[in-house]
PDB file of C-alpha atoms in Angstrom:
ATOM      1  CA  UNK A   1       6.705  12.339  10.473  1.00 43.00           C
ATOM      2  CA  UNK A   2       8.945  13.454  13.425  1.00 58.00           C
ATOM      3  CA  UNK A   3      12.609  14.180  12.319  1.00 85.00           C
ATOM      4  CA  UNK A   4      14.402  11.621  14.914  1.00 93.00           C
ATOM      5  CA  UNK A   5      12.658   8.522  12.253  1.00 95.00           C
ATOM      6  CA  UNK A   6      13.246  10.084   9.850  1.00 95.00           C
ATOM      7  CA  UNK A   7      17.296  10.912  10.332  1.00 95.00           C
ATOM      8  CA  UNK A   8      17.368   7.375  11.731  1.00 96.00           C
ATOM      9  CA  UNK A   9      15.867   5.447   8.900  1.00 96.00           C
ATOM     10  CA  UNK A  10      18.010   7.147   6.604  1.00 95.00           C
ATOM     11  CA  UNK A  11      21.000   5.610   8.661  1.00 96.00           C
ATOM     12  CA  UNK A  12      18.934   2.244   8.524  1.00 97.00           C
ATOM     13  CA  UNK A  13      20.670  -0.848   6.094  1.00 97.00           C
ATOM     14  CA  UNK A  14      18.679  -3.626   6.711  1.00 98.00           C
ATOM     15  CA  UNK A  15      15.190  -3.142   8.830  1.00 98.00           C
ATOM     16  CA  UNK A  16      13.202  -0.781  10.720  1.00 98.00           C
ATOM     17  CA  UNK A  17       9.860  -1.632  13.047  1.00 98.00           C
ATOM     18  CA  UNK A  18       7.503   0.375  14.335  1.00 98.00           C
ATOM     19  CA  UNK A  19       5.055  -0.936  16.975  1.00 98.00           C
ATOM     20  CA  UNK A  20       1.825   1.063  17.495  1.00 98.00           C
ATOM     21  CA  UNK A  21      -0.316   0.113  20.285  1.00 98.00           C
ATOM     22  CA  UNK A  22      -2.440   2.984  20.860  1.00 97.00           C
ATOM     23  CA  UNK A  23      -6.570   3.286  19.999  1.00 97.00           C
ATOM     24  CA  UNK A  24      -6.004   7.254  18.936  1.00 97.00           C
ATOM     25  CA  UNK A  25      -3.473   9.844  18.194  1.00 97.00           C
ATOM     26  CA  UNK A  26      -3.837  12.960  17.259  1.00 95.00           C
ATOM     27  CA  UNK A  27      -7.437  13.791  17.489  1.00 96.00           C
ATOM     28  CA  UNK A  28      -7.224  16.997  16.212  1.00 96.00           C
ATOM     29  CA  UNK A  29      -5.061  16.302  13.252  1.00 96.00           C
ATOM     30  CA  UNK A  30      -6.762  18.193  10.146  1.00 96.00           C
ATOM     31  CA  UNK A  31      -6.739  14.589   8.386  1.00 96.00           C
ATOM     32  CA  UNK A  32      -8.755  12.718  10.498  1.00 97.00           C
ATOM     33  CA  UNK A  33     -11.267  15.366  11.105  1.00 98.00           C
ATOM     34  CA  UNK A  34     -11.690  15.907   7.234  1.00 97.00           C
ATOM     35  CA  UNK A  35     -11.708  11.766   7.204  1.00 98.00           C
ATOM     36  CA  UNK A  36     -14.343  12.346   9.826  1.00 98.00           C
ATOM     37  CA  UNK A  37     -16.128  15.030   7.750  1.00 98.00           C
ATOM     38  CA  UNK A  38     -16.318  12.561   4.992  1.00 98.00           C
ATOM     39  CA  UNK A  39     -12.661  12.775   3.118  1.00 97.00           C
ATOM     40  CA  UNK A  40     -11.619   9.728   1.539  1.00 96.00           C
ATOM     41  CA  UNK A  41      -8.931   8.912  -0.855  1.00 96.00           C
ATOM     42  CA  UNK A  42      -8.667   7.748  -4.095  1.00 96.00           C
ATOM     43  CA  UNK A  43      -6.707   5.032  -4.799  1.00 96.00           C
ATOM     44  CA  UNK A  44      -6.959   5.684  -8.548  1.00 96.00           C
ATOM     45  CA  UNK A  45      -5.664   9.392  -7.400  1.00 96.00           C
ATOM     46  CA  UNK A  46      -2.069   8.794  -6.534  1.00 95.00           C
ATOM     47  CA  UNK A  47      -1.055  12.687  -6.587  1.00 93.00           C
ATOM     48  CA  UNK A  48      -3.481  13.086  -4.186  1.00 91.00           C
ATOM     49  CA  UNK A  49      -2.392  10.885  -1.621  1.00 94.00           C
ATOM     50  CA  UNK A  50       1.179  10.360  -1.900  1.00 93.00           C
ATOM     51  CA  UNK A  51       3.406  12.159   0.735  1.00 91.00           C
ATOM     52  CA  UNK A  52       6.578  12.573   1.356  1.00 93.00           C
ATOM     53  CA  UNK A  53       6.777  10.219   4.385  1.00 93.00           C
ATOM     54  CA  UNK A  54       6.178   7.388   1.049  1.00 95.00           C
ATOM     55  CA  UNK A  55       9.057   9.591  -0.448  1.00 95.00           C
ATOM     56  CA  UNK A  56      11.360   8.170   2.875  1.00 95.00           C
ATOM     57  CA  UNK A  57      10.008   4.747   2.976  1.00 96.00           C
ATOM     58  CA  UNK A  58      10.205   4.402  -1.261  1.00 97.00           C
ATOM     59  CA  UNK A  59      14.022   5.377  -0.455  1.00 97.00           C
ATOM     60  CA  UNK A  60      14.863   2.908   2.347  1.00 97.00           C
ATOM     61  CA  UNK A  61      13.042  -0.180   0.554  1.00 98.00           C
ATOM     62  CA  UNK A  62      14.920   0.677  -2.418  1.00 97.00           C
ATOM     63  CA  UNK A  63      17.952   0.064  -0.366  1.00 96.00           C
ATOM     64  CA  UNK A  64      17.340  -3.338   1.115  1.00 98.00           C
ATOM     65  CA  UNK A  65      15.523  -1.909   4.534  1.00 98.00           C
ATOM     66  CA  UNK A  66      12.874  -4.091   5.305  1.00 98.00           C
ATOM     67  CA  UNK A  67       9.877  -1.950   6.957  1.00 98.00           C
ATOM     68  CA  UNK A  68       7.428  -3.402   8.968  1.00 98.00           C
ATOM     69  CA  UNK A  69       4.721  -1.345  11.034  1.00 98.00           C
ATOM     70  CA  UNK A  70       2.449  -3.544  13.834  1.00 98.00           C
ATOM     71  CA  UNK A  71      -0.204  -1.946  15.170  1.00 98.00           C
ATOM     72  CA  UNK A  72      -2.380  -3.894  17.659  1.00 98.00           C
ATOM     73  CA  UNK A  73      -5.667  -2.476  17.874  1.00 98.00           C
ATOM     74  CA  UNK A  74      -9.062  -2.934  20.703  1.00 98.00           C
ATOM     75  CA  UNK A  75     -12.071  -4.155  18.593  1.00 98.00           C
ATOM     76  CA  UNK A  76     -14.538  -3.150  17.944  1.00 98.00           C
ATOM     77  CA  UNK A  77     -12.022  -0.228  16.389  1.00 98.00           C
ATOM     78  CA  UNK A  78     -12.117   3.183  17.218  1.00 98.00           C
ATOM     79  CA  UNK A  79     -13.297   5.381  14.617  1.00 98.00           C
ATOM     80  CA  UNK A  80      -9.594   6.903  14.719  1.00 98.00           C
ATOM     81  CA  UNK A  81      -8.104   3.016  13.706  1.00 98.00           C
ATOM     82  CA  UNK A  82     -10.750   3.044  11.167  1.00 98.00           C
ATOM     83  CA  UNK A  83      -9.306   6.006   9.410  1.00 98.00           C
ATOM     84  CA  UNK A  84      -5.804   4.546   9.954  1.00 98.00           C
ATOM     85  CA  UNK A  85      -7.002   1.632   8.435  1.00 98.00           C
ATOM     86  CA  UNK A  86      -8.458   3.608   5.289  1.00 97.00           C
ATOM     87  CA  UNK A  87      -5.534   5.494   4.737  1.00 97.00           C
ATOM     88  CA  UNK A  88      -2.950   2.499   5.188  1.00 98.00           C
ATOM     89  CA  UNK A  89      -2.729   1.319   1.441  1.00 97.00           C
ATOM     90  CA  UNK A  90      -0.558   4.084   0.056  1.00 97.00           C
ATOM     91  CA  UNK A  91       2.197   3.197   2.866  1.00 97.00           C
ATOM     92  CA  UNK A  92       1.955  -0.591   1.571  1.00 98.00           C
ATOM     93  CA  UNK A  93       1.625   1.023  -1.993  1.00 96.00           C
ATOM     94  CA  UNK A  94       5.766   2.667  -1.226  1.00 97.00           C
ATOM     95  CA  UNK A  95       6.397  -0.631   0.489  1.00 97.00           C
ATOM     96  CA  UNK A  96       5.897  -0.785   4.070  1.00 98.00           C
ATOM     97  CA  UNK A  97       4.512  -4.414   5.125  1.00 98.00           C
ATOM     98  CA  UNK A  98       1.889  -3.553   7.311  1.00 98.00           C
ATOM     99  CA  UNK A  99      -0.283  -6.031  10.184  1.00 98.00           C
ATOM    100  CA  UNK A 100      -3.341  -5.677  12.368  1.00 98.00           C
ATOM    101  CA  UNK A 101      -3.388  -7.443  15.584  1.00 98.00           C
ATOM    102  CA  UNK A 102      -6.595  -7.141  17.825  1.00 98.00           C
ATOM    103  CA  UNK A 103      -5.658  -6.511  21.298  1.00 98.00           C
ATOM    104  CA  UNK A 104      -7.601  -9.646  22.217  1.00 98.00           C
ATOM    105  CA  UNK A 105      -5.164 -12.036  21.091  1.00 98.00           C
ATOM    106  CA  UNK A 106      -2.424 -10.566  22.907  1.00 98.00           C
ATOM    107  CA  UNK A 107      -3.308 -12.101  26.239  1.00 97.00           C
ATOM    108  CA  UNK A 108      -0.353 -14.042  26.650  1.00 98.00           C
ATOM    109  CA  UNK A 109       2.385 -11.960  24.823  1.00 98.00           C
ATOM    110  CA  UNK A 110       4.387  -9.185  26.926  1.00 97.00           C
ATOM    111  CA  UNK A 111       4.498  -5.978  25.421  1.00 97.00           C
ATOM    112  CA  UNK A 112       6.363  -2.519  25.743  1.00 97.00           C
ATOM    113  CA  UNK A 113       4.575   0.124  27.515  1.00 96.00           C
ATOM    114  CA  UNK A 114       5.273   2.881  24.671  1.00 97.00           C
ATOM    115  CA  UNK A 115       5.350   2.740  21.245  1.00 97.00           C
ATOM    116  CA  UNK A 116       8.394   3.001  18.792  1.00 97.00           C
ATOM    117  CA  UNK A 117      10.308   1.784  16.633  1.00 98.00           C
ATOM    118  CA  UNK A 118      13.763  -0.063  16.003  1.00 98.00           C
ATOM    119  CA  UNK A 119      16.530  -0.019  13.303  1.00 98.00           C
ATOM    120  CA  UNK A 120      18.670  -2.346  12.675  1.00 98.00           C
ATOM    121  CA  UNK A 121      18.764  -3.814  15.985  1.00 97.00           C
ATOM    122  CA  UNK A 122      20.675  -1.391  17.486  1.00 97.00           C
ATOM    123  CA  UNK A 123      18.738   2.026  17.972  1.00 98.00           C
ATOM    124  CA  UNK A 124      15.340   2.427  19.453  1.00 98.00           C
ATOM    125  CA  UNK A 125      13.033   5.449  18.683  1.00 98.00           C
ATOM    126  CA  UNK A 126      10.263   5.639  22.226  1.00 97.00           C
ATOM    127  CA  UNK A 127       6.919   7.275  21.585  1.00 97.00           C
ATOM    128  CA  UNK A 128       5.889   9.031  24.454  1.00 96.00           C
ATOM    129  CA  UNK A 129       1.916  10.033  24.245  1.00 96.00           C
ATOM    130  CA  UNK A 130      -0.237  11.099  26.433  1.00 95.00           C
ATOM    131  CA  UNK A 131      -3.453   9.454  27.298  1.00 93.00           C
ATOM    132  CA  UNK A 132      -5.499  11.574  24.833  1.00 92.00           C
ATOM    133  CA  UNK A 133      -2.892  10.657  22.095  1.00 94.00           C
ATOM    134  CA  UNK A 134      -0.949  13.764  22.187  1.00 95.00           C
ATOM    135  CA  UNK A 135       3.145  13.861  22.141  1.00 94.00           C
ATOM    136  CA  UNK A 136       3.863  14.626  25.879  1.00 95.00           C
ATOM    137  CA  UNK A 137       7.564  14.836  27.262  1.00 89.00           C
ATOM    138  CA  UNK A 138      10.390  14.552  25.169  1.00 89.00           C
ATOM    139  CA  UNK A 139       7.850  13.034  22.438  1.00 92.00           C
ATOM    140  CA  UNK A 140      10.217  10.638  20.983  1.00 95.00           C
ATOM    141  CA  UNK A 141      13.258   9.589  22.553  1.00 96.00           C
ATOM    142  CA  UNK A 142      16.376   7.929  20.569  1.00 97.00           C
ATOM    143  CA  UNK A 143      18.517   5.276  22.323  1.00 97.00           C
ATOM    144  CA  UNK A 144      21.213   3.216  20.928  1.00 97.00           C
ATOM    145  CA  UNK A 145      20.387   0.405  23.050  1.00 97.00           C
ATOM    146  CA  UNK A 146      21.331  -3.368  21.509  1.00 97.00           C
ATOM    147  CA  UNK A 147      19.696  -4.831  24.748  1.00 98.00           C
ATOM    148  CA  UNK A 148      16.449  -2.610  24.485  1.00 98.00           C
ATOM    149  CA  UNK A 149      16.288  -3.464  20.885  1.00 98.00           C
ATOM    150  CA  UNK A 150      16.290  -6.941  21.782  1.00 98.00           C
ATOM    151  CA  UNK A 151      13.569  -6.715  24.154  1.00 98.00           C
ATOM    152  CA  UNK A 152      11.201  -4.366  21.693  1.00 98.00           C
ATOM    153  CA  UNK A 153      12.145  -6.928  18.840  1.00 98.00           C
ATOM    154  CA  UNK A 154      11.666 -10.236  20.648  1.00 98.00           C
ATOM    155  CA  UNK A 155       8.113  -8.717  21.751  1.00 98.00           C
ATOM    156  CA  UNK A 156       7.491  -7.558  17.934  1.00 98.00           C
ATOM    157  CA  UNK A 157       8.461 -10.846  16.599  1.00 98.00           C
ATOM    158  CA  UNK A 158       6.171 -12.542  19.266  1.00 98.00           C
ATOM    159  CA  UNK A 159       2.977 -10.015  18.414  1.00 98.00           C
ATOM    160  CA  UNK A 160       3.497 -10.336  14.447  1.00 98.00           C
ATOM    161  CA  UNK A 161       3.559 -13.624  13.857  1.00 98.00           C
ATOM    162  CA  UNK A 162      -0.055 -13.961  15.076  1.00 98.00           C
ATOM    163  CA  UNK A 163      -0.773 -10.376  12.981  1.00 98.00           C
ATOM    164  CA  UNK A 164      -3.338 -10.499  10.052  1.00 98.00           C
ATOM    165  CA  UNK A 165      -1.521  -8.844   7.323  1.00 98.00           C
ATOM    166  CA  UNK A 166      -3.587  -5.945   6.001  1.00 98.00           C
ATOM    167  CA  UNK A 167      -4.932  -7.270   3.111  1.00 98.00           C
ATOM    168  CA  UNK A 168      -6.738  -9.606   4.504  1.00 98.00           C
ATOM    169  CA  UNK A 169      -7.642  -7.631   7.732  1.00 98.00           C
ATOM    170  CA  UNK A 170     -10.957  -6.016   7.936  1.00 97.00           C
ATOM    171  CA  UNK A 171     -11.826  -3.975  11.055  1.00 96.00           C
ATOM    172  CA  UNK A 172     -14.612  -5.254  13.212  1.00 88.00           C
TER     173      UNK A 172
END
């Protein structure tokens, strides 16, 4: 996980939202193409799977932070959501809530054009990607923005109240 979230989520007191919107990243990260070759984890394996991005979000719950991550998805998924989806349990495990909105209920909501998240209503964290889902540009960009932040979270808020929480999501 990129530095920028990470310093800013350790400044974070009461929530931090991140809104992913994109179909791939990555494509050549060594996960996915071992989750490609076949790799899954075991959920009865926790030193396995546990990272230390759960290390950051195990510290920031334990402070009050609420954590929330959004990702609106096309259906039928991409086989890169698909992994996403398989490997999302040990982030709810540390205590991220996590939702699943398919792309085709989002007719009538406006959304940002990049990805990101937002602390504390103050300080926005831009993804820039490009269209093959690699960082491109400055990669992630840090504002302290309260007007920006009220524009990414009044779209969030929109887009997750109509999200399927991902327990109860299954990927078409």
């Amino acid at each position: 996980m990129a530095t920028a979230v990470r310093e800013q989520l350790a400044k974070a007191q009461h929530s931090a939202v991140h809104l992913e919107m994109r179909d791939s990243y990555m494509l050549d990260d060594p996960e996915f193409i071992a989750w490609q070759a076949g790799k899954r984890l075991d959920p009865a394996d926790r030193g396995s799977w546990w990272r230390s991005w759960l290390d950051v979000v195990v510290e920031a719950t334990s402070r009050g932070v609420r954590m929330r991550r959004l990702r609106i998805v096309s259906e039928p998924v991409t086989d890169y959501i698909r992994y996403e989806y398989d490997v999302t349990f040990p982030n709810v495990e540390a205590g991220e809530d996590v939702r699943w909105l398919p792309r085709s209920l989002t007719g009538d909501l406006l959304l940002p054009g990049l990805d990101g998240w937002v602390m504390d209503e103050q300080v926005v964290i831009l993804h820039h990607f490009t269209g093959g889902g690699q960082w491109a540009g400055p990669g992630m960009e840090v504002r302290t923005d309260p007007a920006l932040a009220k524009q990414y979270l009044t779209a969030y808020e929109a887009a997750w109240e109509r999200a399927i929480p991902h327990s109860e999501y299954q990927p078409a």
